[in-house]
Amino acid sequence: MGFYENLETFHLTKSMMLNILLAMKFVKQFCIIILISVIGEVLNSLIPLPIPAGIYGMVILFVCLKTGLIKLSAVKETGHFFIEIMPVFFVAPGVEILGTIPTLQKYWWQFLLITTVSFLLVFFVSGHATQALVKLFGRKSKKAEEKK
């Protein structure tokens, strides 16, 4: 009995079909995200700005989602998967930092100063920018409600 004869007696159960469909859904979502990432890479090579290709890809994905060109359901599950596995990508840089301990020990106070100043600067600028945007959009929504 050859391969093709066994294939005729092979039947997929309902759960097997559901698993195949779920896997194909993930593959489709992954392909959409990869396509947008590739477009970001192409833009990065064509546009002479010091912006990482990943930023181009995220902006393209954001614009596509906001305009409805891509529905959220078309990338949602794979996006959640990527967020769940994201901590794994920080293991290698963490191990690399351990290899630089002699340098860190020599200049620890400079690293601490730079890190503290950078943190505080980002913290305050982000806070003030957020407050300004909330006030700006809060005023616009109040004016729109008053016109109704």
PDB file of C-alpha atoms in Angstrom:
ATOM      1  CA  MET A   1       0.000   0.000   0.000  1.00  0.00           C
ATOM      2  CA  GLY A   2       1.563   3.256  -1.124  1.00  0.00           C
ATOM      3  CA  PHE A   3       1.315   6.827   0.071  1.00  0.00           C
ATOM      4  CA  TYR A   4      -1.635   7.762  -2.145  1.00  0.00           C
ATOM      5  CA  GLU A   5      -3.726   4.821  -1.013  1.00  0.00           C
ATOM      6  CA  ASN A   6      -3.259   5.891   2.639  1.00  0.00           C
ATOM      7  CA  LEU A   7      -4.137   9.456   1.685  1.00  0.00           C
ATOM      8  CA  GLU A   8      -7.581   8.389   0.498  1.00  0.00           C
ATOM      9  CA  THR A   9      -8.438   7.010   3.941  1.00  0.00           C
ATOM     10  CA  PHE A  10      -7.094  10.086   5.746  1.00  0.00           C
ATOM     11  CA  HIS A  11      -9.896  12.223   7.183  1.00  0.00           C
ATOM     12  CA  LEU A  12      -9.545  15.462   9.095  1.00  0.00           C
ATOM     13  CA  THR A  13     -11.563  15.822  12.252  1.00  0.00           C
ATOM     14  CA  LYS A  14     -13.344  19.050  13.069  1.00  0.00           C
ATOM     15  CA  SER A  15     -10.743  20.008  15.707  1.00  0.00           C
ATOM     16  CA  MET A  16      -7.924  19.344  13.248  1.00  0.00           C
ATOM     17  CA  MET A  17      -9.586  21.627  10.697  1.00  0.00           C
ATOM     18  CA  LEU A  18     -10.039  24.352  13.319  1.00  0.00           C
ATOM     19  CA  ASN A  19      -6.367  24.085  14.279  1.00  0.00           C
ATOM     20  CA  ILE A  20      -5.323  24.362  10.637  1.00  0.00           C
ATOM     21  CA  LEU A  21      -7.558  27.399  10.117  1.00  0.00           C
ATOM     22  CA  LEU A  22      -6.170  29.046  13.279  1.00  0.00           C
ATOM     23  CA  ALA A  23      -2.617  28.381  12.118  1.00  0.00           C
ATOM     24  CA  MET A  24      -3.395  29.872   8.714  1.00  0.00           C
ATOM     25  CA  LYS A  25      -4.871  32.942  10.409  1.00  0.00           C
ATOM     26  CA  PHE A  26      -1.614  33.462  12.306  1.00  0.00           C
ATOM     27  CA  VAL A  27       0.438  32.936   9.139  1.00  0.00           C
ATOM     28  CA  LYS A  28      -1.672  35.506   7.269  1.00  0.00           C
ATOM     29  CA  GLN A  29      -1.316  38.054  10.098  1.00  0.00           C
ATOM     30  CA  PHE A  30       2.417  37.402  10.324  1.00  0.00           C
ATOM     31  CA  CYS A  31       2.772  37.921   6.547  1.00  0.00           C
ATOM     32  CA  ILE A  32       0.952  41.257   6.758  1.00  0.00           C
ATOM     33  CA  ILE A  33       3.296  42.442   9.517  1.00  0.00           C
ATOM     34  CA  ILE A  34       6.375  41.176   7.639  1.00  0.00           C
ATOM     35  CA  LEU A  35       5.238  42.909   4.435  1.00  0.00           C
ATOM     36  CA  ILE A  36       4.903  46.214   6.268  1.00  0.00           C
ATOM     37  CA  SER A  37       8.326  45.662   7.859  1.00  0.00           C
ATOM     38  CA  VAL A  38       9.854  45.040   4.435  1.00  0.00           C
ATOM     39  CA  ILE A  39       8.256  48.240   3.136  1.00  0.00           C
ATOM     40  CA  GLY A  40       9.841  50.016   6.110  1.00  0.00           C
ATOM     41  CA  GLU A  41      13.227  48.535   5.195  1.00  0.00           C
ATOM     42  CA  VAL A  42      12.849  49.704   1.597  1.00  0.00           C
ATOM     43  CA  LEU A  43      11.915  53.214   2.735  1.00  0.00           C
ATOM     44  CA  ASN A  44      14.896  53.220   5.084  1.00  0.00           C
ATOM     45  CA  SER A  45      17.234  52.446   2.188  1.00  0.00           C
ATOM     46  CA  LEU A  46      15.602  55.037  -0.108  1.00  0.00           C
ATOM     47  CA  ILE A  47      15.172  57.944   2.320  1.00  0.00           C
ATOM     48  CA  PRO A  48      18.474  59.380   3.572  1.00  0.00           C
ATOM     49  CA  LEU A  49      17.306  60.102   7.139  1.00  0.00           C
ATOM     50  CA  PRO A  50      18.724  58.585  10.326  1.00  0.00           C
ATOM     51  CA  ILE A  51      15.408  56.888  11.157  1.00  0.00           C
ATOM     52  CA  PRO A  52      15.389  53.131  11.837  1.00  0.00           C
ATOM     53  CA  ALA A  53      13.441  50.958   9.426  1.00  0.00           C
ATOM     54  CA  GLY A  54      11.309  49.666  12.290  1.00  0.00           C
ATOM     55  CA  ILE A  55       9.996  53.177  12.900  1.00  0.00           C
ATOM     56  CA  TYR A  56       8.961  53.476   9.256  1.00  0.00           C
ATOM     57  CA  GLY A  57       7.197  50.123   9.557  1.00  0.00           C
ATOM     58  CA  MET A  58       5.371  51.108  12.744  1.00  0.00           C
ATOM     59  CA  VAL A  59       4.236  54.403  11.219  1.00  0.00           C
ATOM     60  CA  ILE A  60       3.007  52.631   8.080  1.00  0.00           C
ATOM     61  CA  LEU A  61       1.123  50.067  10.176  1.00  0.00           C
ATOM     62  CA  PHE A  62      -0.369  52.838  12.330  1.00  0.00           C
ATOM     63  CA  VAL A  63      -1.529  54.809   9.284  1.00  0.00           C
ATOM     64  CA  CYS A  64      -2.991  51.683   7.677  1.00  0.00           C
ATOM     65  CA  LEU A  65      -4.876  50.835  10.875  1.00  0.00           C
ATOM     66  CA  LYS A  66      -6.160  54.390  11.381  1.00  0.00           C
ATOM     67  CA  THR A  67      -7.329  54.755   7.781  1.00  0.00           C
ATOM     68  CA  GLY A  68      -8.982  51.336   7.782  1.00  0.00           C
ATOM     69  CA  LEU A  69      -6.744  50.023   5.022  1.00  0.00           C
ATOM     70  CA  ILE A  70      -5.877  47.202   7.420  1.00  0.00           C
ATOM     71  CA  LYS A  71      -8.446  46.104   9.969  1.00  0.00           C
ATOM     72  CA  LEU A  72      -7.245  45.534  13.523  1.00  0.00           C
ATOM     73  CA  SER A  73      -8.586  41.985  13.378  1.00  0.00           C
ATOM     74  CA  ALA A  74      -6.158  41.330  10.502  1.00  0.00           C
ATOM     75  CA  VAL A  75      -3.116  41.631  12.819  1.00  0.00           C
ATOM     76  CA  LYS A  76      -4.485  41.509  16.371  1.00  0.00           C
ATOM     77  CA  GLU A  77      -3.610  37.981  17.518  1.00  0.00           C
ATOM     78  CA  THR A  78      -0.103  38.024  16.038  1.00  0.00           C
ATOM     79  CA  GLY A  79       0.472  41.476  17.536  1.00  0.00           C
ATOM     80  CA  HIS A  80      -0.492  40.123  20.965  1.00  0.00           C
ATOM     81  CA  PHE A  81       1.887  37.199  20.424  1.00  0.00           C
ATOM     82  CA  PHE A  82       4.772  39.557  19.610  1.00  0.00           C
ATOM     83  CA  ILE A  83       4.039  41.606  22.729  1.00  0.00           C
ATOM     84  CA  GLU A  84       4.031  38.439  24.854  1.00  0.00           C
ATOM     85  CA  ILE A  85       7.441  37.289  23.595  1.00  0.00           C
ATOM     86  CA  MET A  86       9.027  40.757  23.635  1.00  0.00           C
ATOM     87  CA  PRO A  87      10.888  40.219  26.950  1.00  0.00           C
ATOM     88  CA  VAL A  88      12.881  37.420  25.301  1.00  0.00           C
ATOM     89  CA  PHE A  89      14.512  40.012  23.033  1.00  0.00           C
ATOM     90  CA  PHE A  90      15.944  41.834  26.065  1.00  0.00           C
ATOM     91  CA  VAL A  91      17.879  38.810  27.363  1.00  0.00           C
ATOM     92  CA  ALA A  92      20.814  39.153  24.925  1.00  0.00           C
ATOM     93  CA  PRO A  93      21.375  42.881  25.603  1.00  0.00           C
ATOM     94  CA  GLY A  94      21.183  42.164  29.332  1.00  0.00           C
ATOM     95  CA  VAL A  95      23.852  39.481  29.026  1.00  0.00           C
ATOM     96  CA  GLU A  96      25.975  41.857  26.929  1.00  0.00           C
ATOM     97  CA  ILE A  97      25.778  44.483  29.670  1.00  0.00           C
ATOM     98  CA  LEU A  98      27.171  41.922  32.110  1.00  0.00           C
ATOM     99  CA  GLY A  99      30.218  41.665  29.849  1.00  0.00           C
ATOM    100  CA  THR A 100      30.863  45.397  30.223  1.00  0.00           C
ATOM    101  CA  ILE A 101      30.941  45.408  34.040  1.00  0.00           C
ATOM    102  CA  PRO A 102      34.637  46.404  34.206  1.00  0.00           C
ATOM    103  CA  THR A 103      33.880  49.514  32.139  1.00  0.00           C
ATOM    104  CA  LEU A 104      30.758  50.229  34.166  1.00  0.00           C
ATOM    105  CA  GLN A 105      32.735  49.948  37.416  1.00  0.00           C
ATOM    106  CA  LYS A 106      35.295  52.427  36.162  1.00  0.00           C
ATOM    107  CA  TYR A 107      32.761  55.074  35.048  1.00  0.00           C
ATOM    108  CA  TRP A 108      29.697  54.193  37.179  1.00  0.00           C
ATOM    109  CA  TRP A 109      29.011  57.717  38.387  1.00  0.00           C
ATOM    110  CA  GLN A 110      28.999  59.099  34.812  1.00  0.00           C
ATOM    111  CA  PHE A 111      26.549  56.406  33.673  1.00  0.00           C
ATOM    112  CA  LEU A 112      24.373  57.097  36.708  1.00  0.00           C
ATOM    113  CA  LEU A 113      24.404  60.849  36.030  1.00  0.00           C
ATOM    114  CA  ILE A 114      23.583  60.475  32.332  1.00  0.00           C
ATOM    115  CA  THR A 115      20.835  57.951  33.058  1.00  0.00           C
ATOM    116  CA  THR A 116      19.269  60.126  35.751  1.00  0.00           C
ATOM    117  CA  VAL A 117      19.356  63.316  33.687  1.00  0.00           C
ATOM    118  CA  SER A 118      17.971  61.507  30.612  1.00  0.00           C
ATOM    119  CA  PHE A 119      15.194  59.898  32.646  1.00  0.00           C
ATOM    120  CA  LEU A 120      14.148  63.168  34.261  1.00  0.00           C
ATOM    121  CA  LEU A 121      14.247  65.054  30.959  1.00  0.00           C
ATOM    122  CA  VAL A 122      12.085  62.461  29.179  1.00  0.00           C
ATOM    123  CA  PHE A 123       9.764  62.233  32.194  1.00  0.00           C
ATOM    124  CA  PHE A 124       9.080  65.965  32.398  1.00  0.00           C
ATOM    125  CA  VAL A 125       8.925  66.636  28.657  1.00  0.00           C
ATOM    126  CA  SER A 126       6.513  63.712  28.145  1.00  0.00           C
ATOM    127  CA  GLY A 127       4.372  64.847  31.066  1.00  0.00           C
ATOM    128  CA  HIS A 128       4.128  68.436  29.870  1.00  0.00           C
ATOM    129  CA  ALA A 129       3.473  67.392  26.265  1.00  0.00           C
ATOM    130  CA  THR A 130       0.697  65.070  27.424  1.00  0.00           C
ATOM    131  CA  GLN A 131      -0.886  67.770  29.566  1.00  0.00           C
ATOM    132  CA  ALA A 132      -0.759  70.232  26.670  1.00  0.00           C
ATOM    133  CA  LEU A 133      -2.415  67.729  24.315  1.00  0.00           C
ATOM    134  CA  VAL A 134      -5.126  66.882  26.861  1.00  0.00           C
ATOM    135  CA  LYS A 135      -5.891  70.582  27.330  1.00  0.00           C
ATOM    136  CA  LEU A 136      -5.885  71.194  23.572  1.00  0.00           C
ATOM    137  CA  PHE A 137      -8.161  68.294  22.715  1.00  0.00           C
ATOM    138  CA  GLY A 138     -10.293  68.918  25.803  1.00  0.00           C
ATOM    139  CA  ARG A 139     -11.036  72.443  24.588  1.00  0.00           C
ATOM    140  CA  LYS A 140     -11.875  71.221  21.096  1.00  0.00           C
ATOM    141  CA  SER A 141     -14.299  68.578  22.389  1.00  0.00           C
ATOM    142  CA  LYS A 142     -16.006  71.111  24.732  1.00  0.00           C
ATOM    143  CA  LYS A 143     -16.454  73.551  21.818  1.00  0.00           C
ATOM    144  CA  ALA A 144     -17.903  70.768  19.661  1.00  0.00           C
ATOM    145  CA  GLU A 145     -20.353  69.809  22.411  1.00  0.00           C
ATOM    146  CA  GLU A 146     -21.423  73.423  22.879  1.00  0.00           C
ATOM    147  CA  LYS A 147     -22.190  73.781  19.157  1.00  0.00           C
ATOM    148  CA  LYS A 148     -24.583  70.820  19.303  1.00  0.00           C
TER     149      LYS A 148
END
